[in-house]
Short mmCIF file of N, CA and C in Angstrom, two decimals:
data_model
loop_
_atom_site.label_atom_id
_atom_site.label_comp_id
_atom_site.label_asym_id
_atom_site.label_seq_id
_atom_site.Cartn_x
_atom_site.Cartn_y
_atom_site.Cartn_z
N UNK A 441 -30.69 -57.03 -229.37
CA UNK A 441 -30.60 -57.86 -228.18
C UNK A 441 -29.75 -59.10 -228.43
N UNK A 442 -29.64 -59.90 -229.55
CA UNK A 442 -29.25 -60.68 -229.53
C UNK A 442 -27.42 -60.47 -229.95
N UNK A 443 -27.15 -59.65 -230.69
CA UNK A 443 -25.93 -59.21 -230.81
C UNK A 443 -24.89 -57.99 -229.96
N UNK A 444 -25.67 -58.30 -229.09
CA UNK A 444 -25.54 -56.97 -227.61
C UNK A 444 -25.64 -57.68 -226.27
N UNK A 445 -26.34 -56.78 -226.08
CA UNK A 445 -26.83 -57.57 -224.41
C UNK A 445 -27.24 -58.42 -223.85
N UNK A 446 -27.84 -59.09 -224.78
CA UNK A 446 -28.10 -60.64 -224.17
C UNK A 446 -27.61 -61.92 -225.29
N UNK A 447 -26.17 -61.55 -225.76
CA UNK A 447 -25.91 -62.40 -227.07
C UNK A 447 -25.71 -63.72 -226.22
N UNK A 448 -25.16 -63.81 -225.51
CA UNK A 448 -25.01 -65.58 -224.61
C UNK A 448 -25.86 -65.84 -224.62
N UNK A 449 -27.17 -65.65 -224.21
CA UNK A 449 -28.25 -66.18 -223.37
C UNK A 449 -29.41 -66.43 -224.67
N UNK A 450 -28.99 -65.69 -225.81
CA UNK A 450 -30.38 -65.62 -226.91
C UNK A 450 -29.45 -66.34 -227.84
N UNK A 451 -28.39 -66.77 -227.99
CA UNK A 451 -27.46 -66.97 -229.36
C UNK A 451 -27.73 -67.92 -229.99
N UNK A 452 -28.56 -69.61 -229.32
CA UNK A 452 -29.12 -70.17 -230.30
C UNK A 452 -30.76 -70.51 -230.40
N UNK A 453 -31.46 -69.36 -229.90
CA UNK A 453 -32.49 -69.26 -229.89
C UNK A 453 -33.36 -68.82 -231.23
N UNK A 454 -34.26 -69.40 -232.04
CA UNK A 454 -34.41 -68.87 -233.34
C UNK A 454 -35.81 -67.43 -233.11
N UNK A 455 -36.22 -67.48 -231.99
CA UNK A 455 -37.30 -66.59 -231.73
C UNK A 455 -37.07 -66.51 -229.66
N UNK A 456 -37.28 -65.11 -229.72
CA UNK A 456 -37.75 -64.79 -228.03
C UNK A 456 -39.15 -65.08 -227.92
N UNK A 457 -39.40 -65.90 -227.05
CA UNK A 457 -40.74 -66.25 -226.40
C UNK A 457 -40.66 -65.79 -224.85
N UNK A 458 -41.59 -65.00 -224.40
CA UNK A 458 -41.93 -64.74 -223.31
C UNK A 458 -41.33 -65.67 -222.11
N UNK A 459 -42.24 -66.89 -222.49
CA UNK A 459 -42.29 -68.12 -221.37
C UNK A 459 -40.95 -68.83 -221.19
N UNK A 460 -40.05 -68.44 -222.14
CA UNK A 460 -38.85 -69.26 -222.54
C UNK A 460 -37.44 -68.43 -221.90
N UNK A 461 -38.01 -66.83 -221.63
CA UNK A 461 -36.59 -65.79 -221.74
C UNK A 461 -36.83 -65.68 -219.92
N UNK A 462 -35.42 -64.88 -219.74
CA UNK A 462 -35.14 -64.75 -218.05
C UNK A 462 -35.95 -63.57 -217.92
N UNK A 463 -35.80 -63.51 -216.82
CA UNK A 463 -36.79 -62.08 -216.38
C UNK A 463 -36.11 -60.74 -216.73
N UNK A 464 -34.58 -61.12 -216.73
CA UNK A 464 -34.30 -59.57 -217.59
C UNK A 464 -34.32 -59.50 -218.74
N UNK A 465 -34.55 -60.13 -219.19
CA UNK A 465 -34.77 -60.32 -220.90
C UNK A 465 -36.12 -59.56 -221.17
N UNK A 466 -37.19 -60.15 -220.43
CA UNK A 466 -38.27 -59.82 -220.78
C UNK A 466 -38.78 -58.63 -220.04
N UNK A 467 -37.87 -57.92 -218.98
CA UNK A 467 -37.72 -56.85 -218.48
C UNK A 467 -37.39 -55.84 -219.49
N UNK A 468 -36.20 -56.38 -220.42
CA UNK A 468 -35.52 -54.88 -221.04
C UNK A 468 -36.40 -54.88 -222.17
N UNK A 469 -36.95 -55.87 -222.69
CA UNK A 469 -37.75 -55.57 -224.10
C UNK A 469 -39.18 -55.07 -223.58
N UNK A 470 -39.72 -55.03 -222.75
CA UNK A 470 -40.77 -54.92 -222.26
C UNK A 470 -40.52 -52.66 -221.93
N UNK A 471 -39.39 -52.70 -221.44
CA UNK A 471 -39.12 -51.25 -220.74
C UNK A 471 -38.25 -50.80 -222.27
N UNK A 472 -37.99 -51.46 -223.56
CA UNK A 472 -37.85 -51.04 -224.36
C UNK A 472 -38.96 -50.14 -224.86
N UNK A 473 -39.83 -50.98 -225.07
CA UNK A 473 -41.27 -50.47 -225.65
C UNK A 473 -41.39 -48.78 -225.65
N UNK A 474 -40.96 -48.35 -224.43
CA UNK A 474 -41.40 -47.15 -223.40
C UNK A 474 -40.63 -45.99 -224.49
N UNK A 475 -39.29 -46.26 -225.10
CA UNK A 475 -38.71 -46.03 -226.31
C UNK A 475 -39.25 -45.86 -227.57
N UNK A 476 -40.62 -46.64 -227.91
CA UNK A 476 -41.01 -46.32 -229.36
C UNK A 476 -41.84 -44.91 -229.19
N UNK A 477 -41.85 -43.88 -230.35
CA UNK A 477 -42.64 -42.77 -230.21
C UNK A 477 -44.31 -43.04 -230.59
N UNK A 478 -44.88 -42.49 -229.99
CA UNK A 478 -46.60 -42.69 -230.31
C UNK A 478 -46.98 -43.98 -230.84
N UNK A 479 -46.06 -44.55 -229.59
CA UNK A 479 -46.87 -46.01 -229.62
C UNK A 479 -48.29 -45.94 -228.77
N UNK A 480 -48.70 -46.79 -228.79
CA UNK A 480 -50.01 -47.37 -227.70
C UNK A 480 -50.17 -49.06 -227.68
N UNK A 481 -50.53 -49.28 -226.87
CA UNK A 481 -50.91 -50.55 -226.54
C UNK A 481 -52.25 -50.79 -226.39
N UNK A 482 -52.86 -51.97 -226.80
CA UNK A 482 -54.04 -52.53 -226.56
C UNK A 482 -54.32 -54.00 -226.70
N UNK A 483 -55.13 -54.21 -225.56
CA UNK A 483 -55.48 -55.71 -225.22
C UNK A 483 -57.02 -55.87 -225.09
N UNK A 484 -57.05 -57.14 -225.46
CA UNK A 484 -58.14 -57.87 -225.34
C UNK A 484 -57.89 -59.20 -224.14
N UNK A 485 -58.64 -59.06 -223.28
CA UNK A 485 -58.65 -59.92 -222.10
C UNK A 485 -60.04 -61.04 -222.29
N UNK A 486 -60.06 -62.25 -222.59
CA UNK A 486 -61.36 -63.20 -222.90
C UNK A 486 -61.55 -64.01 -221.08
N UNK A 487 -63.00 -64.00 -221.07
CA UNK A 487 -62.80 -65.45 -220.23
C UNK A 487 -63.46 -66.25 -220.29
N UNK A 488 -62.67 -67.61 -220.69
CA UNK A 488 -63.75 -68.61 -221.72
C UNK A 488 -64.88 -68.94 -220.86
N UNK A 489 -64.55 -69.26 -219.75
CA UNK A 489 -65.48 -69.96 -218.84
C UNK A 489 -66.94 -69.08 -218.84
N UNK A 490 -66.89 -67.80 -219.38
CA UNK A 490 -67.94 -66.93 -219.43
C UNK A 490 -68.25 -67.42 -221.02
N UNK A 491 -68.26 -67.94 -221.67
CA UNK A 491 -68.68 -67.55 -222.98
C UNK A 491 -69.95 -68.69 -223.53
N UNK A 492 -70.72 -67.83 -223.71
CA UNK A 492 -72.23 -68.66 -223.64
C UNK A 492 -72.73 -69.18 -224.86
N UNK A 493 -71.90 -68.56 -226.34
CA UNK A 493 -72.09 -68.97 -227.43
C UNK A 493 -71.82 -70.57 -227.40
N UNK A 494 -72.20 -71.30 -227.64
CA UNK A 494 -72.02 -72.76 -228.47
C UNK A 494 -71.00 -72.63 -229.42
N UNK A 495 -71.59 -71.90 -230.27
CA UNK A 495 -70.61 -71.91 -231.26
C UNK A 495 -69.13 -71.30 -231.46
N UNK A 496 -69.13 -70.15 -230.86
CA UNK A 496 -67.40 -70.18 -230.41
C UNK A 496 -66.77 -70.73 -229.41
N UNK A 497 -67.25 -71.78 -228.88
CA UNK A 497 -67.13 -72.46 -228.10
C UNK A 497 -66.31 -74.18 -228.40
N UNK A 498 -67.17 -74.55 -229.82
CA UNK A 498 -66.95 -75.58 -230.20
C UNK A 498 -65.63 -75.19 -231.20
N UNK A 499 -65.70 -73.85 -232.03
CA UNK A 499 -64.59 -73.54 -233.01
C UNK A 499 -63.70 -72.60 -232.74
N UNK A 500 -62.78 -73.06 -231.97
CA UNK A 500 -61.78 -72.05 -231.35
C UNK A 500 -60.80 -71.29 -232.58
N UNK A 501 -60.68 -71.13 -234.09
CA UNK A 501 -60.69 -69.89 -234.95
C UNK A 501 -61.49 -69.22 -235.07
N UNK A 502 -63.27 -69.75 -235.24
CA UNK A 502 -64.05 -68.55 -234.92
C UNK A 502 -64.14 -67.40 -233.86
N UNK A 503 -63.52 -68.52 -232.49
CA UNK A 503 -63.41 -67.59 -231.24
C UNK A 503 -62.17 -66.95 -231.56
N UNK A 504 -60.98 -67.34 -231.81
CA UNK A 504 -59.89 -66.51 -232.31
C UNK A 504 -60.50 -65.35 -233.19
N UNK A 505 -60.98 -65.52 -234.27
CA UNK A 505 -61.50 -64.31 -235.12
C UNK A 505 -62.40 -62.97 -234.21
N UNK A 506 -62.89 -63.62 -233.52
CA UNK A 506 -63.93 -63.02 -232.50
C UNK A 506 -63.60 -62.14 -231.43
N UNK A 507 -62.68 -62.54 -231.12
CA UNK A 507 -61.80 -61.71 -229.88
C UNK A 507 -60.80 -60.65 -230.93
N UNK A 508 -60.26 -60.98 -232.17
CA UNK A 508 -59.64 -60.40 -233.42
C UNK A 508 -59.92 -59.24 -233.54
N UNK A 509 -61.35 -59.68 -233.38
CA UNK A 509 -62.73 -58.67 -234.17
C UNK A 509 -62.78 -57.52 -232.85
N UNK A 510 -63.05 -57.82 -231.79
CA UNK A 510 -63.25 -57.12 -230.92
C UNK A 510 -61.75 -55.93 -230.61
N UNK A 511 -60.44 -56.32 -231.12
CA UNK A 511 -59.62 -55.52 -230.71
C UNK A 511 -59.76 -55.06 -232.17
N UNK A 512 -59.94 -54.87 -233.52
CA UNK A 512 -60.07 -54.00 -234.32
C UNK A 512 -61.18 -53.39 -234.49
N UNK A 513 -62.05 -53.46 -233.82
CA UNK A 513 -63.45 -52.51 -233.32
C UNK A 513 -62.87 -51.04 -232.70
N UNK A 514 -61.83 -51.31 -231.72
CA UNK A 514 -61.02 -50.60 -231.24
C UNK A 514 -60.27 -49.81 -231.48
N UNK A 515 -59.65 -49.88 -232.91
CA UNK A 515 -58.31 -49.22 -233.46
C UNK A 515 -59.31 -48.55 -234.11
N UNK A 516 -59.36 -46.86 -234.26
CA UNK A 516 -59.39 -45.83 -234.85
C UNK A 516 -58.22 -45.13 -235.61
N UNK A 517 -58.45 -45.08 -236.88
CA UNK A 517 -57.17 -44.69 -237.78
C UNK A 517 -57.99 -43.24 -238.08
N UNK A 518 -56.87 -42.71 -239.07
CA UNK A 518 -56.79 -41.41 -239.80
C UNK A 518 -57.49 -42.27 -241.23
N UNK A 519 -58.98 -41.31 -241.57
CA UNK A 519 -59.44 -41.73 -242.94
C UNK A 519 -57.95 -41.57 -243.89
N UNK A 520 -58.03 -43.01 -244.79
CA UNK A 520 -57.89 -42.95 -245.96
C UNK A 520 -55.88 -43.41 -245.34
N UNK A 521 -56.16 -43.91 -244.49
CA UNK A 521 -54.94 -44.43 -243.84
C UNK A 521 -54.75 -45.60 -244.28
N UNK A 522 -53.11 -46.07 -244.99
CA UNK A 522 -52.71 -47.06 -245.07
C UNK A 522 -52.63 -47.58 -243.70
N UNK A 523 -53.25 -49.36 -244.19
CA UNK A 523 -53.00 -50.16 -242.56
C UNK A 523 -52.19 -51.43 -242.91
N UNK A 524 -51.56 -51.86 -242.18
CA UNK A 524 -50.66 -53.20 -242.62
C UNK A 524 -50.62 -53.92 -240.87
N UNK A 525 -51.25 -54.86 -240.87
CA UNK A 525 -51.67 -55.67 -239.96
C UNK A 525 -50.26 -57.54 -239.91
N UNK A 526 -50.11 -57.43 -239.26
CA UNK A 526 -48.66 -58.63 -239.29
C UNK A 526 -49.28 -59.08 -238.05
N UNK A 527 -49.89 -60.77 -238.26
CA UNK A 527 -50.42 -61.53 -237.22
C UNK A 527 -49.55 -62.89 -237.49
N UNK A 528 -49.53 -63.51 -236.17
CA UNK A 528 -48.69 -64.95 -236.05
C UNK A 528 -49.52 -65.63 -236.88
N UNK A 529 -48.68 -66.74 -237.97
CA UNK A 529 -49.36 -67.64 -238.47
C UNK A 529 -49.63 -68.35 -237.65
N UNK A 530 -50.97 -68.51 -237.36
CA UNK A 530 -51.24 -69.43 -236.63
C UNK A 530 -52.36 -70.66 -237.37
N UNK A 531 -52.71 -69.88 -238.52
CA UNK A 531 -53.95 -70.89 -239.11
C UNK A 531 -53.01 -70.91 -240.14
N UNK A 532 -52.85 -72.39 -240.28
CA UNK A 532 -52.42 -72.90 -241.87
C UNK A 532 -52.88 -72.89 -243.31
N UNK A 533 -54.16 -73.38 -242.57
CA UNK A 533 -55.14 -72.90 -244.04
C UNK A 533 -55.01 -72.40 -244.81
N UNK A 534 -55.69 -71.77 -245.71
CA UNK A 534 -55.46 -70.57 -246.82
C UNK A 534 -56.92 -70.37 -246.35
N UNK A 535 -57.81 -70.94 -246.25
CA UNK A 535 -59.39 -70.44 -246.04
C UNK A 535 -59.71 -69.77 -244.58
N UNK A 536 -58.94 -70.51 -243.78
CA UNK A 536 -58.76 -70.38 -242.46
C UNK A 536 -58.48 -68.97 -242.00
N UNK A 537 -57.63 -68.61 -243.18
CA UNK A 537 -56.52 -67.04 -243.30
C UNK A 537 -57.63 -66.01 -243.87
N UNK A 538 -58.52 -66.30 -244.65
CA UNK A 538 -58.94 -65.60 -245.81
C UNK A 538 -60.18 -65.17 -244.57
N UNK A 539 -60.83 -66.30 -244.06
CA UNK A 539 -61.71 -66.04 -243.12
C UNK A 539 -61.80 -64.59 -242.07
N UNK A 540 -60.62 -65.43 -241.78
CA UNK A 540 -60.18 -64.23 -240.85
C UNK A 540 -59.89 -62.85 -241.27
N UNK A 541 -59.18 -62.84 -241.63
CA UNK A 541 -58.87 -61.31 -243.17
C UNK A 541 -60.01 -60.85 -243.08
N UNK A 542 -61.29 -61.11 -243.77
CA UNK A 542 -62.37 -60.60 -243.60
C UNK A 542 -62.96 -60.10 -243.02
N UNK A 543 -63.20 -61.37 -241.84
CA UNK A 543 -64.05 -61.00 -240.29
C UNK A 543 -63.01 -59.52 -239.83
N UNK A 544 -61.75 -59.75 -239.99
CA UNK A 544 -61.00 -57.99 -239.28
C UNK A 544 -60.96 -57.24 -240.00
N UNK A 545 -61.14 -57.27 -241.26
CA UNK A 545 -61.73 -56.13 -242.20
C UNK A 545 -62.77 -55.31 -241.90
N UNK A 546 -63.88 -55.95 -241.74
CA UNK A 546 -65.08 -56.15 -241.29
C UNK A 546 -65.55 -55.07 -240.11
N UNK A 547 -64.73 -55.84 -239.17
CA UNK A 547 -64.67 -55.23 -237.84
C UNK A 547 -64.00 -53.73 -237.32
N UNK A 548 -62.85 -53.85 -238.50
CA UNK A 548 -61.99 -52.39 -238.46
C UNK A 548 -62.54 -51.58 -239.25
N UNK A 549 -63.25 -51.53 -240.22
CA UNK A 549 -63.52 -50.62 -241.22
C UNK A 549 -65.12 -49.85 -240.04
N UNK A 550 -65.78 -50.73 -239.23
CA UNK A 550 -66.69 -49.74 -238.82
C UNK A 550 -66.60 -48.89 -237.96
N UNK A 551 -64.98 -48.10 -237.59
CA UNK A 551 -65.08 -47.16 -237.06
C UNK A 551 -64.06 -46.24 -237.62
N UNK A 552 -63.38 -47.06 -238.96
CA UNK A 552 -61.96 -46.45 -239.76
C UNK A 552 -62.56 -46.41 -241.29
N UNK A 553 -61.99 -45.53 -241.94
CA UNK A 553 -62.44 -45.59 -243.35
C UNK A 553 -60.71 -45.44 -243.63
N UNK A 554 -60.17 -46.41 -243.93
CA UNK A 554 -58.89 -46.58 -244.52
C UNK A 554 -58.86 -46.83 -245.36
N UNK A 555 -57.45 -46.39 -246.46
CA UNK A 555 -57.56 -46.62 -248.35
C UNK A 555 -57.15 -47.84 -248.12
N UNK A 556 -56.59 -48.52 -247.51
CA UNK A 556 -55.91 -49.54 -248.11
C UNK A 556 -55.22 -50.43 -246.51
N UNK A 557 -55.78 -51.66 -246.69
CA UNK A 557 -55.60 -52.75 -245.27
C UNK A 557 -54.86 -54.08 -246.13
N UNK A 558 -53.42 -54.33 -245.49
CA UNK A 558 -52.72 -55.60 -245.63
C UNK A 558 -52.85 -55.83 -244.43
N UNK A 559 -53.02 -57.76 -244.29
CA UNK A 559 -52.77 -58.65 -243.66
C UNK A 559 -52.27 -59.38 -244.20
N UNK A 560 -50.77 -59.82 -243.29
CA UNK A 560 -49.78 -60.55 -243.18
C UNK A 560 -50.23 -61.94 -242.34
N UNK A 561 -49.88 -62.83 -242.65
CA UNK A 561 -49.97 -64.24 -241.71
C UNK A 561 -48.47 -64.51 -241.92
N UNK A 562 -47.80 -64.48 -240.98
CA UNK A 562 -45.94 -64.34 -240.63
C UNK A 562 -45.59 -65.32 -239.95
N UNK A 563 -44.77 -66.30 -239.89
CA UNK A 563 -44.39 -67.14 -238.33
C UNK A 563 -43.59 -66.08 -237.91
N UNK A 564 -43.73 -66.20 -236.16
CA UNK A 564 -43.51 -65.46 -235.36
C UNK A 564 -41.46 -65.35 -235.70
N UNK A 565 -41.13 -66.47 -235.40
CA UNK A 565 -39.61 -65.83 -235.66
C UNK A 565 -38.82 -65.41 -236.58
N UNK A 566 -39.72 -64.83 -237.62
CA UNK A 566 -39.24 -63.70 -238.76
C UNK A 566 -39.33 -62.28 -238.67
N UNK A 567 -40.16 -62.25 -237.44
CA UNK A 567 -40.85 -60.87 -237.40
C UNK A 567 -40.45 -60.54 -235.77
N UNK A 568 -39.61 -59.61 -235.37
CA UNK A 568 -40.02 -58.97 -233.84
C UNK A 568 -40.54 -58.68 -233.56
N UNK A 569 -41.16 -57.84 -234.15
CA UNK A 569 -42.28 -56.90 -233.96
C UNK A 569 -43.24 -58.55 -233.24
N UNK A 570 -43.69 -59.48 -233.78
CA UNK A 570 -44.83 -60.62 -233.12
C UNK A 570 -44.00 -61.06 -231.97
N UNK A 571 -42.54 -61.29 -231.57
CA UNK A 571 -42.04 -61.68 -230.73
C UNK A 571 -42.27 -60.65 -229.63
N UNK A 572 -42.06 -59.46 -229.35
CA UNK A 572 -42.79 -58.20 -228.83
C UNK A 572 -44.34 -58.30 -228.52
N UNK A 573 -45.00 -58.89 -229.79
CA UNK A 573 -46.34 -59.01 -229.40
C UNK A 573 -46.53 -59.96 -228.09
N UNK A 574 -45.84 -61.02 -228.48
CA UNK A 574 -45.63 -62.24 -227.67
C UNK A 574 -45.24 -62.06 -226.15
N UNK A 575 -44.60 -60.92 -226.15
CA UNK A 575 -44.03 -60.61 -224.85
C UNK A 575 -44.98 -59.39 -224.20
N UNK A 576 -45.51 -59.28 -224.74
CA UNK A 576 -47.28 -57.77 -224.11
C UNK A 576 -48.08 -59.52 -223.18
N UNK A 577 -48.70 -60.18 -224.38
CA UNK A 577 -49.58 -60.79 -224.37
C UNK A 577 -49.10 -61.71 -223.11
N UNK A 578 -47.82 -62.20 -222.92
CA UNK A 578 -47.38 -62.89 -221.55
C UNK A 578 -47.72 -61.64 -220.31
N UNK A 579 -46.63 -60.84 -220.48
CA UNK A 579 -47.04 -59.91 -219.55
C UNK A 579 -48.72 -59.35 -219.09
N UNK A 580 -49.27 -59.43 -220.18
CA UNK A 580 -50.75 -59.34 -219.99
C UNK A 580 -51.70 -60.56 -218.92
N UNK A 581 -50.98 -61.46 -219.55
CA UNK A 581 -51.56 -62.96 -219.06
C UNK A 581 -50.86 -63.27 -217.51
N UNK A 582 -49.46 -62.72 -217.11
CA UNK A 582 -49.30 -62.77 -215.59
C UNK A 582 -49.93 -61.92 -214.96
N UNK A 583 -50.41 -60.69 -215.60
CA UNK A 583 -51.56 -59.70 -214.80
C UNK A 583 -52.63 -60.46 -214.25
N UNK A 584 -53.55 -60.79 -215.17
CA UNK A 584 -55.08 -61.27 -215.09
C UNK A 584 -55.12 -62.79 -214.61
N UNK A 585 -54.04 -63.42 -215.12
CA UNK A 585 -54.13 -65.11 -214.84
C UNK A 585 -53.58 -65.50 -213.44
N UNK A 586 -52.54 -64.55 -212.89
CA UNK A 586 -51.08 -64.98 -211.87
C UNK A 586 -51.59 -63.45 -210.74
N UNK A 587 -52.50 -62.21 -211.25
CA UNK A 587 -52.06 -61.33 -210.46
C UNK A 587 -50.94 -60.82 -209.98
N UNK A 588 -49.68 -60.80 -211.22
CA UNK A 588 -48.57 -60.46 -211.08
C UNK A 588 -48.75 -59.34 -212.06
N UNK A 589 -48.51 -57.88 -212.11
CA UNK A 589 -48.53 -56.86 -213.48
C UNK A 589 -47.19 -56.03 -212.83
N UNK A 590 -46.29 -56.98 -211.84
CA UNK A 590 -44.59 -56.56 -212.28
C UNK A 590 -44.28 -56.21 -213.87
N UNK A 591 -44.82 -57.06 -214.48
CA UNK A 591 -43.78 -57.29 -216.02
C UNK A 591 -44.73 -55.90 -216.92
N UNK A 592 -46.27 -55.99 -216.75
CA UNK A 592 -47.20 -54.72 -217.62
C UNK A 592 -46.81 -53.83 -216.95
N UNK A 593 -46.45 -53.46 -215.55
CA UNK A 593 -46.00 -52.33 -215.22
C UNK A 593 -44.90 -51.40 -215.85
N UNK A 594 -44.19 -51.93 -216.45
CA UNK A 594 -42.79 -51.99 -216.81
C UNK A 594 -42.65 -50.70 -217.94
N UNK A 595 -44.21 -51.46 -218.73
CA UNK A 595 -44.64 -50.35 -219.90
C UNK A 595 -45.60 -49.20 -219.60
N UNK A 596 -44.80 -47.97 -219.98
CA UNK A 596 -45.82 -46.85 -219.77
C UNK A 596 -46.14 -45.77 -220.45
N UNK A 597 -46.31 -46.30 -221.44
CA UNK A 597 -46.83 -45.72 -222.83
C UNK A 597 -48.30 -46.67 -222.59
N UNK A 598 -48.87 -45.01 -223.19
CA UNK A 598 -50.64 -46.11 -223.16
C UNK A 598 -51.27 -46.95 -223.37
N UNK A 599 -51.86 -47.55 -222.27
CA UNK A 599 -52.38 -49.06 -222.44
C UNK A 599 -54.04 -49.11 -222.45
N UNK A 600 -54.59 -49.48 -223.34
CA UNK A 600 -55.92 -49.42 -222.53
C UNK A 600 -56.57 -51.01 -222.96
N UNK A 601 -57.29 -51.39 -222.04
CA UNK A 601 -57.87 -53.00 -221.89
C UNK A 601 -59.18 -53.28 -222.22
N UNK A 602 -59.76 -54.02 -223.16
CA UNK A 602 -61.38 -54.55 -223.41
C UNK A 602 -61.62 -55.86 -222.79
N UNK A 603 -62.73 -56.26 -222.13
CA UNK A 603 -62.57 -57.05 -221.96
C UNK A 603 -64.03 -57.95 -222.60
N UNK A 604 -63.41 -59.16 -222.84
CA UNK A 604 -65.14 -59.82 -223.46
C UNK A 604 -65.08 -60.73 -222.96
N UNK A 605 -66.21 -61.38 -222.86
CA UNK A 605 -67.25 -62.44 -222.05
C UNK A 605 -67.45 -63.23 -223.32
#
C-alpha cells in the first residue's frame, strides 16, 4: 500500500491507523482481508458501563487481560499446535507483560493443548499484521459504537462476535 496505491497519501506516515486513514484506505485494506486464505476473524465487544466487578473496574490492565482472556477462551487450535500471538505494546512494564502472558496462557490452553505458545509485545508500527488489527477493531467499533458496519461489512471471511458484560 504504501509503495503502490496509496504512496502519496501514506508516504510520511510511520504506521496506518484506522482513525487517521481516508475511507479508501481503510476500504481497500479492510476488502484486502477477504484475500487471505483460511483466515477468520474474531471479536470481543465489552460494555464498561455493564461491568459490576470493582476490581476491573479500578485496573484497566486487569480489564485489558480480561477481555484478552475471553477472546482466547475462543480460539481452538490443532493439539500440539505451534501458536505465536503478536499484541500491541501497550504495557511497558515487564511485569505488566508477564502478567498478561499468563492470564492468556491460561485462558487458551483450556480449550487448546498446544506444544508451544509465543507472545510478542510489538509497537504497532513494526508489525502490519497489528495495523490490520487496528483497522478490524475501528471497523468493529463504528458497528457497535456509531451503528455504522459499512466498513465490517466490507469483510467476508468469517466473523464471529463475544460479547462480555
Amino acid at each position: 500500500m504504501r509503495r503502490n496505491k496509496f504512496k502519496k497519501e501514506l508516504y510520511k506516515a510511520t504506521e496506518i491507523k484506522a482513525k487517521k486513514s481516508s475511507s479508501a484506505v481503510r476500504r481497500y485494506m479492510l476488502e484486502k482481508l477477504n484475500s487471505v486464505k483460511d483466515a477468520k476473524v474474531l471479536y470481543v465487544t465489552l460494555e464498561k458501563k455493564k461491568i459490576i466487578s470493582e476490581y476491573l473496574k479500578k485496573n484497566k490492565h486487569r480489564l485489558y487481560n480480561y477481555v484478552a482472556g475471553k477472546l482466547a477462551k475462543q480460539l481452538v487450535m490443532e493439539d500440539n499446535a505451534n501458536i505465536e500471538v503478536q499484541i500491541d505494546k501497550s504495557k511497558g512494564k515487564q511485569l505488566l507483560q508477564q502478567d498478561f502472558n499468563e492470564y492468556f496462557i491460561k485462558c487458551l490452553k483450556e480449550k487448546s493443548n498446544p506444544s508451544k505458545i509465543s507472545i510478542y509485545h510489538s509497537f504497532s508500527h513494526t508489525l502490519s499484521g497489528l495495523q490490520f488489527a487496528d483497522m478490524l477493531a475501528w471497523a468493529c467499533f463504528q458497528k457497535f459504537e456509531h451503528g455504522d458496519s459499512s466498513y465490517i461489512d466490507l469483510v467476508k471471511i468469517d466473523q464471529e462476535v463475544y460479547h462480555v458484560w
